[in-house]
């Protein structure tokens, strides 16, 4: 017996060593990729609102696109890491990716060490292709979801507090982005399946479901209580629950890009699902409830794709699909009855195939992205652009920066005199009940500068540009510009801008 434990500890140590070696390789490569990627459209909004918390603003002074904890945590963590600069932001994003990989490894180990390593590898590749190189909240969602999964699956018949704890973790995830609610639905479906298959009787099923739901509600009720006491409950409810689930319109603007970027993963999933229907694998899946939970969580998390097919929306599902792929790959290797000396060769071949698929997806999508792995971007131009905006706006002047010019809020350390940073769909929703926003903003003498990006539709949200409220607001925008501002072109600046008369 002692020999068995010695061998087991040696094998476990070997896998752990491989995992940490993998992290040592992943961290600098991903950091370089993140640093060279810039902030990304969404990340600018997160950073601008997060930084405003240090400038005397409160949450919901600006319309957020995500739940409140993303902004407050970003502000706190960047304060610890060194402030709002490229290095600190890149470190934060890299740490979040490492958190995803650590969580994936802990979840994968519940099946086998090899499953864990394969799952971690696939999740790491997914970070590059699903926009986790930007400051997307899906990293947080995946971390909380994977740990909720691990907490329950590690002792399926364990004490009640595990189910409650899983719910609390999902509630915290919801405080970052509302799509975390789909994980709760996945847990509910899993508990129902356990009952239908006779693994749970009726009342234990009800009890576990209520525990998950109670745990999920605890962070949400605490958040609502805080915002009620600070007089911001209505804004909290609007932008955390009402608009994300009821107001955000569906579209397919990013579907083609999604299919090209993630073609490698979709192909692997197709092969795996064909394999699952084969008898030896189907039998193993039927005997492994933990896999049912992983697949249910992935399935329910994929519902968010009905709204938009931006690749980061798929990440909360992808991390659990990577567990599935890691498990079935491990089973396939076992069923091949590999000799000890053949295993590394087969694994190397599988890695080469995965690498080829990812390179093909990268070349088809954006070949220039490869440069992010072999160069260091010079951001001195951003400093010049920021200085230019500050010079035009003055020390206390407000600026209105629309479409692709939105990033200049961050670069110039200036803010708008309207309660939104972007002119995306949530702003259109706000404009419906505040149609005079642009008119009042342009008449305000504190507004010194207006800059547009290069979008033909003027604002980011091209899907509703002809709706009556939006059309009226944009008419006010054009009228106000003619009345109070003059257009200027300057060779030092790439965009036309408007300065107050």
Coordinates of C-alpha atoms in Angstrom, one line a residue:
X1 CA 0.0 0.0 0.0
X2 CA 2.8 2.4 0.8
X3 CA 4.4 1.8 -2.6
X4 CA 1.1 2.7 -4.2
X5 CA 1.0 6.1 -2.3
X6 CA 4.6 6.8 -3.2
X7 CA 3.9 6.1 -6.9
X8 CA 0.7 8.2 -6.7
X9 CA 2.5 11.1 -5.0
X10 CA 5.3 10.9 -7.6
X11 CA 2.8 11.0 -10.5
X12 CA 0.9 13.9 -8.9
X13 CA 4.1 15.8 -8.4
X14 CA 5.0 15.2 -12.0
X15 CA 1.7 16.6 -13.3
X16 CA 1.9 19.6 -10.9
X17 CA 5.4 20.3 -12.2
X18 CA 4.2 20.3 -15.8
X19 CA 1.3 22.6 -14.9
X20 CA 3.6 25.1 -13.2
X21 CA 6.0 24.9 -16.1
X22 CA 3.1 25.6 -18.4
X23 CA 2.2 28.7 -16.4
X24 CA 5.8 29.9 -16.5
X25 CA 5.6 29.7 -20.3
X26 CA 2.1 31.1 -20.6
X27 CA 2.4 34.2 -18.4
X28 CA 5.1 36.1 -20.3
X29 CA 3.7 35.1 -23.7
X30 CA 0.2 36.2 -22.7
X31 CA 1.4 39.3 -21.0
X32 CA 3.2 40.3 -24.2
X33 CA 0.1 39.6 -26.3
X34 CA -2.0 41.6 -23.9
X35 CA 0.4 44.5 -23.8
X36 CA 0.6 44.7 -27.6
X37 CA -3.2 44.4 -28.0
X38 CA -4.0 47.7 -26.3
X39 CA -7.1 48.1 -24.3
X40 CA -9.9 47.3 -26.7
X41 CA -13.2 49.1 -27.2
X42 CA -15.0 47.7 -24.2
X43 CA -12.0 47.9 -21.9
X44 CA -11.7 51.7 -22.4
X45 CA -15.2 52.1 -21.0
X46 CA -14.3 49.8 -18.0
X47 CA -11.2 51.8 -17.3
X48 CA -12.7 55.2 -17.7
X49 CA -15.6 54.5 -15.3
X50 CA -13.3 52.7 -12.8
X51 CA -10.9 55.6 -12.8
X52 CA -13.8 58.1 -12.3
X53 CA -14.3 56.5 -8.9
X54 CA -11.0 58.1 -7.8
X55 CA -12.2 61.5 -9.1
X56 CA -15.1 62.0 -6.8
X57 CA -17.7 60.2 -9.0
X58 CA -19.9 57.4 -7.7
X59 CA -21.1 54.2 -9.4
X60 CA -23.9 55.0 -11.8
X61 CA -22.8 58.6 -12.4
X62 CA -22.0 57.1 -15.8
X63 CA -24.1 54.5 -17.5
X64 CA -22.3 51.2 -17.1
X65 CA -22.3 48.4 -19.7
X66 CA -21.6 45.7 -17.0
X67 CA -22.4 45.1 -13.4
X68 CA -20.9 47.4 -10.7
X69 CA -18.3 45.0 -9.3
X70 CA -16.3 45.0 -12.5
X71 CA -15.6 48.8 -12.1
X72 CA -15.0 48.9 -8.4
X73 CA -12.7 45.8 -8.4
X74 CA -10.7 47.2 -11.4
X75 CA -10.2 50.5 -9.6
X76 CA -9.0 48.7 -6.4
X77 CA -6.8 46.2 -8.1
X78 CA -5.1 48.7 -10.4
X79 CA -4.5 50.9 -7.4
X80 CA -2.6 47.9 -5.9
X81 CA -0.7 47.1 -9.2
X82 CA 0.5 50.6 -9.9
X83 CA -2.3 52.6 -11.4
X84 CA -3.8 53.2 -14.8
X85 CA -1.0 52.4 -17.3
X86 CA -0.3 49.7 -19.9
X87 CA 1.9 47.6 -17.7
X88 CA -0.5 47.5 -14.7
X89 CA -3.5 46.8 -16.9
X90 CA -1.6 44.1 -18.7
X91 CA -0.6 42.5 -15.4
X92 CA -4.2 42.6 -14.2
X93 CA -5.5 40.9 -17.3
X94 CA -2.7 38.3 -17.2
X95 CA -3.5 37.6 -13.5
X96 CA -7.2 37.0 -14.4
X97 CA -6.2 34.6 -17.2
X98 CA -4.0 32.7 -14.7
X99 CA -6.9 32.6 -12.3
X100 CA -9.0 31.0 -15.1
X101 CA -6.2 28.4 -15.7
X102 CA -5.8 27.6 -12.0
X103 CA -9.6 27.2 -11.6
X104 CA -9.6 25.0 -14.7
X105 CA -6.9 22.8 -13.3
X106 CA -8.6 22.4 -10.0
X107 CA -11.8 21.4 -11.8
X108 CA -10.1 19.1 -14.3
X109 CA -8.2 17.3 -11.5
X110 CA -11.6 15.9 -10.3
X111 CA -11.5 13.7 -13.3
X112 CA -7.8 13.0 -13.8
X113 CA -4.5 14.9 -13.9
X114 CA -4.2 14.4 -17.6
X115 CA -7.7 15.8 -18.1
X116 CA -6.7 18.8 -16.1
X117 CA -3.6 19.5 -18.2
X118 CA -5.4 19.1 -21.5
X119 CA -8.3 21.3 -20.3
X120 CA -5.8 24.0 -19.1
X121 CA -4.1 24.0 -22.5
X122 CA -7.3 24.4 -24.4
X123 CA -8.5 27.2 -22.0
X124 CA -5.2 28.9 -22.4
X125 CA -5.6 28.9 -26.2
X126 CA -9.1 30.1 -25.8
X127 CA -7.9 33.2 -23.8
X128 CA -6.1 34.3 -27.0
X129 CA -9.0 33.8 -29.3
X130 CA -11.9 34.9 -27.1
X131 CA -10.7 38.4 -26.2
X132 CA -9.5 37.6 -22.7
X133 CA -6.4 39.7 -23.7
X134 CA -8.8 42.7 -23.0
X135 CA -10.3 43.5 -19.7
X136 CA -13.5 41.5 -20.2
X137 CA -15.5 40.4 -17.2
X138 CA -15.9 36.9 -18.6
X139 CA -12.6 36.0 -16.9
X140 CA -14.2 36.7 -13.6
X141 CA -17.4 34.8 -14.6
X142 CA -15.3 31.8 -15.6
X143 CA -13.3 31.9 -12.3
X144 CA -16.4 31.9 -10.1
X145 CA -18.2 29.4 -12.2
X146 CA -15.4 26.9 -12.3
X147 CA -14.9 27.2 -8.5
X148 CA -18.6 26.7 -7.9
X149 CA -18.4 23.6 -10.1
X150 CA -15.4 22.3 -8.1
X151 CA -17.0 23.0 -4.8
X152 CA -20.0 20.9 -5.6
X153 CA -18.4 18.1 -7.7
X154 CA -15.5 17.4 -5.4
X155 CA -18.1 16.0 -2.9
X156 CA -21.3 15.5 -4.8
X157 CA -23.0 14.0 -1.7
X158 CA -21.2 16.4 0.6
X159 CA -22.6 18.8 3.2
X160 CA -25.3 21.4 2.5
X161 CA -22.9 24.3 2.7
X162 CA -21.2 23.3 -0.5
X163 CA -24.3 23.9 -2.5
X164 CA -24.9 27.2 -0.7
X165 CA -21.3 28.2 -1.3
X166 CA -21.6 27.4 -5.0
X167 CA -24.6 29.8 -5.1
X168 CA -22.7 32.5 -3.3
X169 CA -19.9 32.3 -5.9
X170 CA -22.4 32.5 -8.7
X171 CA -24.0 35.5 -7.0
X172 CA -20.6 37.2 -6.9
X173 CA -20.1 36.5 -10.6
X174 CA -23.5 38.1 -11.3
X175 CA -22.1 41.3 -9.7
X176 CA -19.6 41.4 -12.5
X177 CA -21.9 40.6 -15.4
X178 CA -25.5 39.5 -15.6
X179 CA -24.8 36.5 -17.8
X180 CA -23.7 34.6 -14.7
X181 CA -27.4 34.0 -14.1
X182 CA -27.2 31.3 -16.8
X183 CA -24.9 29.3 -14.6
X184 CA -27.6 29.2 -12.0
X185 CA -30.0 27.8 -14.5
X186 CA -27.4 25.2 -15.4
X187 CA -27.1 24.2 -11.7
X188 CA -30.9 24.0 -11.5
X189 CA -31.1 21.8 -14.5
X190 CA -28.4 19.5 -13.1
X191 CA -30.2 19.1 -9.8
X192 CA -33.3 18.2 -11.8
X193 CA -31.4 15.6 -13.9
X194 CA -30.0 14.0 -10.7
X195 CA -33.6 13.6 -9.5
X196 CA -34.9 12.3 -12.9
X197 CA -32.1 9.7 -13.0
X198 CA -32.8 8.5 -9.5
X199 CA -29.6 9.9 -8.0
X200 CA -31.6 12.2 -5.8
X201 CA -35.0 11.9 -4.1
X202 CA -37.5 14.7 -4.3
X203 CA -36.9 16.6 -1.1
X204 CA -33.1 16.6 -1.3
X205 CA -33.5 17.8 -4.8
X206 CA -35.6 20.7 -3.6
X207 CA -33.3 21.4 -0.7
X208 CA -30.2 21.6 -2.9
X209 CA -31.9 23.8 -5.4
X210 CA -33.0 26.2 -2.7
X211 CA -29.5 26.3 -1.2
X212 CA -28.0 27.3 -4.6
X213 CA -30.7 29.9 -5.1
X214 CA -30.3 31.3 -1.6
X215 CA -26.6 31.5 -1.9
X216 CA -27.0 33.2 -5.3
X217 CA -29.3 35.8 -3.8
X218 CA -27.2 36.7 -0.9
X219 CA -24.6 38.9 -2.7
X220 CA -27.4 40.4 -4.9
X221 CA -29.5 41.4 -1.8
X222 CA -26.4 42.8 -0.1
X223 CA -25.7 44.9 -3.2
X224 CA -29.2 46.1 -3.5
X225 CA -29.2 47.0 0.2
X226 CA -26.1 49.1 -0.3
X227 CA -27.4 51.0 -3.3
X228 CA -30.7 51.5 -1.5
X229 CA -29.0 53.1 1.4
X230 CA -26.9 55.3 -0.9
X231 CA -29.9 56.4 -3.0
X232 CA -29.0 54.6 -6.2
X233 CA -31.2 51.5 -6.1
X234 CA -33.2 52.5 -9.2
X235 CA -30.0 52.8 -11.3
X236 CA -28.6 49.6 -9.9
X237 CA -31.7 47.6 -10.8
X238 CA -31.9 49.3 -14.3
X239 CA -28.4 48.5 -15.4
X240 CA -27.8 45.2 -13.6
X241 CA -31.1 43.4 -14.3
X242 CA -33.7 45.3 -16.4
X243 CA -31.7 46.5 -19.3
X244 CA -29.4 43.4 -19.8
X245 CA -32.2 40.9 -19.8
X246 CA -35.0 43.0 -21.3
X247 CA -33.5 45.9 -23.2
X248 CA -30.4 44.7 -25.0
X249 CA -31.4 43.9 -28.6
X250 CA -30.2 40.8 -30.5
X251 CA -28.1 41.0 -33.6
X252 CA -25.7 38.9 -35.7
X253 CA -23.1 41.5 -36.5
X254 CA -20.2 39.4 -35.2
X255 CA -21.4 35.9 -36.3
X256 CA -19.0 35.5 -39.2
X257 CA -16.0 36.7 -37.2
X258 CA -17.0 34.3 -34.4
X259 CA -17.1 31.3 -36.8
X260 CA -13.7 32.1 -38.3
X261 CA -11.9 32.9 -35.0
X262 CA -13.2 29.8 -33.2
X263 CA -13.3 27.4 -36.1
X264 CA -10.6 25.3 -34.4
X265 CA -12.6 24.9 -31.2
X266 CA -15.9 24.2 -33.0
X267 CA -14.2 21.5 -35.1
X268 CA -12.8 19.8 -32.0
X269 CA -16.2 20.0 -30.3
X270 CA -17.9 18.4 -33.4
X271 CA -15.4 15.5 -33.3
X272 CA -15.8 15.1 -29.6
X273 CA -19.6 14.9 -29.7
X274 CA -19.5 12.3 -32.5
X275 CA -17.1 10.4 -30.3
X276 CA -19.3 10.6 -27.2
X277 CA -22.1 8.7 -29.0
X278 CA -19.8 5.7 -29.4
X279 CA -20.5 3.0 -26.8
X280 CA -17.4 3.0 -24.6
X281 CA -17.5 6.8 -24.2
X282 CA -21.3 7.0 -23.9
X283 CA -21.1 4.5 -21.0
X284 CA -18.5 6.5 -19.2
X285 CA -20.5 9.8 -19.6
X286 CA -23.6 8.1 -18.2
X287 CA -21.6 7.1 -15.1
X288 CA -20.0 10.6 -14.6
X289 CA -22.5 13.2 -13.3
X290 CA -19.8 15.8 -13.0
X291 CA -19.7 15.8 -16.8
X292 CA -23.4 16.4 -17.0
X293 CA -23.0 19.5 -14.9
X294 CA -20.1 20.8 -17.0
X295 CA -22.1 20.3 -20.2
X296 CA -25.2 21.8 -18.8
X297 CA -23.3 24.9 -17.5
X298 CA -21.8 25.2 -21.0
X299 CA -25.2 24.8 -22.7
X300 CA -26.9 27.4 -20.5
X301 CA -24.0 29.8 -20.7
X302 CA -24.3 29.6 -24.5
X303 CA -27.7 31.2 -24.4
X304 CA -26.0 34.6 -24.2
X305 CA -24.9 34.0 -27.8
X306 CA -28.5 34.5 -28.9
X307 CA -27.9 38.2 -28.1
X308 CA -24.6 38.7 -29.8
X309 CA -21.8 36.5 -31.1
X310 CA -18.8 38.4 -29.9
X311 CA -16.3 35.8 -29.0
X312 CA -15.9 36.8 -25.4
X313 CA -19.6 36.0 -24.8
X314 CA -18.7 32.3 -25.5
X315 CA -15.9 32.1 -22.9
X316 CA -18.0 31.2 -19.9
X317 CA -19.3 28.2 -21.9
X318 CA -15.9 27.4 -23.5
X319 CA -14.1 26.8 -20.1
X320 CA -16.6 24.0 -19.4
X321 CA -16.4 22.7 -22.9
X322 CA -12.6 22.5 -22.4
X323 CA -13.2 20.2 -19.4
X324 CA -15.4 18.0 -21.7
X325 CA -12.7 18.0 -24.4
X326 CA -10.0 17.3 -21.8
X327 CA -12.0 14.4 -20.4
X328 CA -12.8 12.7 -23.7
X329 CA -9.3 13.1 -24.9
X330 CA -8.0 11.4 -21.8
X331 CA -10.5 8.6 -22.3
X332 CA -9.6 8.3 -25.9
X333 CA -5.9 7.9 -25.0
X334 CA -6.8 5.2 -22.5
X335 CA -9.0 3.3 -25.0
X336 CA -6.1 3.3 -27.5
X337 CA -4.2 1.2 -24.9
X338 CA -1.1 3.2 -25.6
X339 CA 2.3 1.9 -24.6
X340 CA 4.2 4.1 -22.2
X341 CA 6.6 5.2 -25.0
X342 CA 3.8 5.9 -27.4
X343 CA 1.9 8.3 -25.2
X344 CA 4.2 11.3 -25.6
X345 CA 4.2 10.8 -29.4
X346 CA 0.4 10.7 -29.6
X347 CA 0.0 13.8 -27.3
X348 CA 2.6 15.6 -29.4
X349 CA 0.7 14.8 -32.5
X350 CA -2.6 16.0 -30.9
X351 CA -0.9 19.2 -29.9
X352 CA 0.5 19.8 -33.4
X353 CA -3.1 19.3 -34.8
X354 CA -4.4 21.8 -32.3
X355 CA -1.6 24.3 -33.1
X356 CA -2.3 23.9 -36.8
X357 CA -6.0 24.6 -36.3
X358 CA -5.4 27.7 -34.2
X359 CA -2.9 29.1 -36.7
X360 CA -5.4 28.6 -39.5
X361 CA -8.0 30.4 -37.5
X362 CA -5.6 33.2 -36.7
X363 CA -4.5 33.6 -40.4
X364 CA -8.1 33.6 -41.6
X365 CA -9.2 36.1 -39.0
X366 CA -6.4 38.6 -38.4
X367 CA -2.8 37.7 -39.5
X368 CA -1.5 40.9 -38.1
X369 CA -2.3 39.6 -34.6
X370 CA 0.8 37.4 -34.8
X371 CA 2.9 40.6 -34.5
X372 CA 1.6 40.9 -30.9
X373 CA 3.8 37.9 -30.0
X374 CA 7.0 39.1 -31.6
X375 CA 7.1 42.9 -31.0
X376 CA 6.6 45.6 -28.4
X377 CA 4.1 48.3 -29.3
X378 CA 5.1 51.9 -29.0
X379 CA 2.3 53.9 -27.3
X380 CA 3.9 57.3 -27.4
X381 CA 1.3 58.4 -30.0
X382 CA -1.3 57.9 -27.3
X383 CA 0.4 60.4 -25.0
X384 CA 0.6 63.0 -27.8
X385 CA -3.2 62.5 -28.5
X386 CA -4.0 62.9 -24.8
X387 CA -1.9 66.0 -24.5
X388 CA -3.6 67.5 -27.6
X389 CA -7.1 66.9 -26.1
X390 CA -6.1 68.4 -22.7
X391 CA -4.7 71.4 -24.5
X392 CA -7.9 72.1 -26.4
X393 CA -10.2 71.4 -23.4
X394 CA -8.3 73.4 -20.8
X395 CA -7.8 72.5 -17.2
X396 CA -11.5 72.1 -16.3
X397 CA -13.2 71.8 -19.7
X398 CA -15.5 68.9 -20.6
X399 CA -15.2 66.9 -23.8
X400 CA -17.7 64.9 -25.8
X401 CA -16.0 62.0 -27.7
X402 CA -18.1 59.8 -29.8
X403 CA -17.6 56.5 -31.6
X404 CA -13.9 55.5 -32.0
X405 CA -12.8 58.8 -30.4
X406 CA -14.2 57.4 -27.1
X407 CA -10.7 56.1 -26.1
X408 CA -9.5 59.7 -25.8
X409 CA -11.5 60.1 -22.6
X410 CA -9.0 57.7 -21.1
X411 CA -5.9 59.0 -22.8
X412 CA -6.6 62.6 -22.1
X413 CA -7.9 62.1 -18.5
X414 CA -11.0 64.2 -19.4
X415 CA -14.7 63.4 -18.9
X416 CA -18.0 64.2 -20.7
X417 CA -20.9 66.3 -19.5
X418 CA -23.3 63.5 -20.3
X419 CA -23.9 60.4 -18.2
X420 CA -22.4 58.0 -20.7
X421 CA -19.0 57.1 -22.1
X422 CA -20.0 55.2 -25.2
X423 CA -22.9 55.7 -27.6
X424 CA -23.7 52.0 -27.7
X425 CA -27.1 50.3 -27.3
X426 CA -27.5 51.1 -23.6
X427 CA -27.1 54.8 -24.5
X428 CA -29.8 54.5 -27.0
X429 CA -32.0 53.0 -24.3
X430 CA -31.1 56.0 -22.1
X431 CA -31.9 58.5 -24.9
X432 CA -35.4 57.2 -25.2
X433 CA -36.3 58.7 -21.8
X434 CA -33.8 61.6 -22.0
X435 CA -34.2 62.8 -25.6
X436 CA -32.7 66.3 -24.9
X437 CA -29.4 65.0 -23.6
X438 CA -27.3 66.1 -26.6
X439 CA -29.0 69.5 -26.8
X440 CA -28.3 70.3 -23.2
X441 CA -24.7 69.0 -23.4
X442 CA -23.8 71.2 -26.4
X443 CA -25.4 74.3 -24.9
X444 CA -23.3 73.8 -21.7
X445 CA -20.4 76.2 -21.9
X446 CA -18.2 73.8 -19.9
X447 CA -18.2 71.6 -23.0
X448 CA -15.1 72.8 -24.9
X449 CA -14.5 70.1 -27.5
X450 CA -16.5 67.5 -29.6
X451 CA -14.7 64.7 -31.5
X452 CA -16.3 62.0 -33.7
X453 CA -14.8 58.8 -34.9
X454 CA -14.9 57.6 -38.5
X455 CA -18.2 55.7 -38.4
X456 CA -20.7 56.7 -41.0
X457 CA -23.6 56.3 -38.6
X458 CA -22.0 59.0 -36.3
X459 CA -22.7 56.9 -33.1
X460 CA -21.7 53.4 -32.1
X461 CA -25.2 52.0 -32.2
X462 CA -26.0 51.8 -35.9
X463 CA -28.9 49.3 -35.3
X464 CA -31.4 51.9 -34.0
X465 CA -30.1 55.1 -35.6
X466 CA -33.4 55.7 -37.3
X467 CA -35.6 55.1 -34.3
X468 CA -37.6 58.3 -33.5
X469 CA -35.9 59.1 -30.1
X470 CA -32.4 58.5 -31.5
X471 CA -33.1 60.4 -34.7
X472 CA -34.4 63.3 -32.7
X473 CA -31.4 63.3 -30.4
X474 CA -29.0 63.1 -33.3
X475 CA -30.8 66.1 -34.9
X476 CA -30.2 68.0 -31.7
X477 CA -26.5 67.0 -31.9
X478 CA -26.1 68.4 -35.4
X479 CA -28.1 71.5 -34.6
X480 CA -26.1 72.2 -31.4
X481 CA -22.8 71.7 -33.3
X482 CA -23.7 74.3 -35.9
X483 CA -25.0 76.7 -33.3
X484 CA -22.2 76.5 -30.7
X485 CA -19.1 75.0 -32.4
X486 CA -16.9 75.3 -35.4
X487 CA -15.2 72.3 -37.2
X488 CA -11.4 72.3 -37.2
X489 CA -8.8 70.1 -39.0
X490 CA -5.3 69.9 -37.6
X491 CA -2.3 68.0 -39.1
X492 CA -1.3 67.0 -35.6
X493 CA -4.6 65.1 -35.1
X494 CA -6.1 62.5 -37.2
X495 CA -9.8 63.3 -36.8
X496 CA -11.9 66.5 -37.4
X497 CA -12.9 68.1 -34.2
X498 CA -15.3 70.8 -33.1
X499 CA -14.3 73.7 -30.7
X500 CA -16.7 76.1 -29.1
X501 CA -17.2 79.4 -30.9

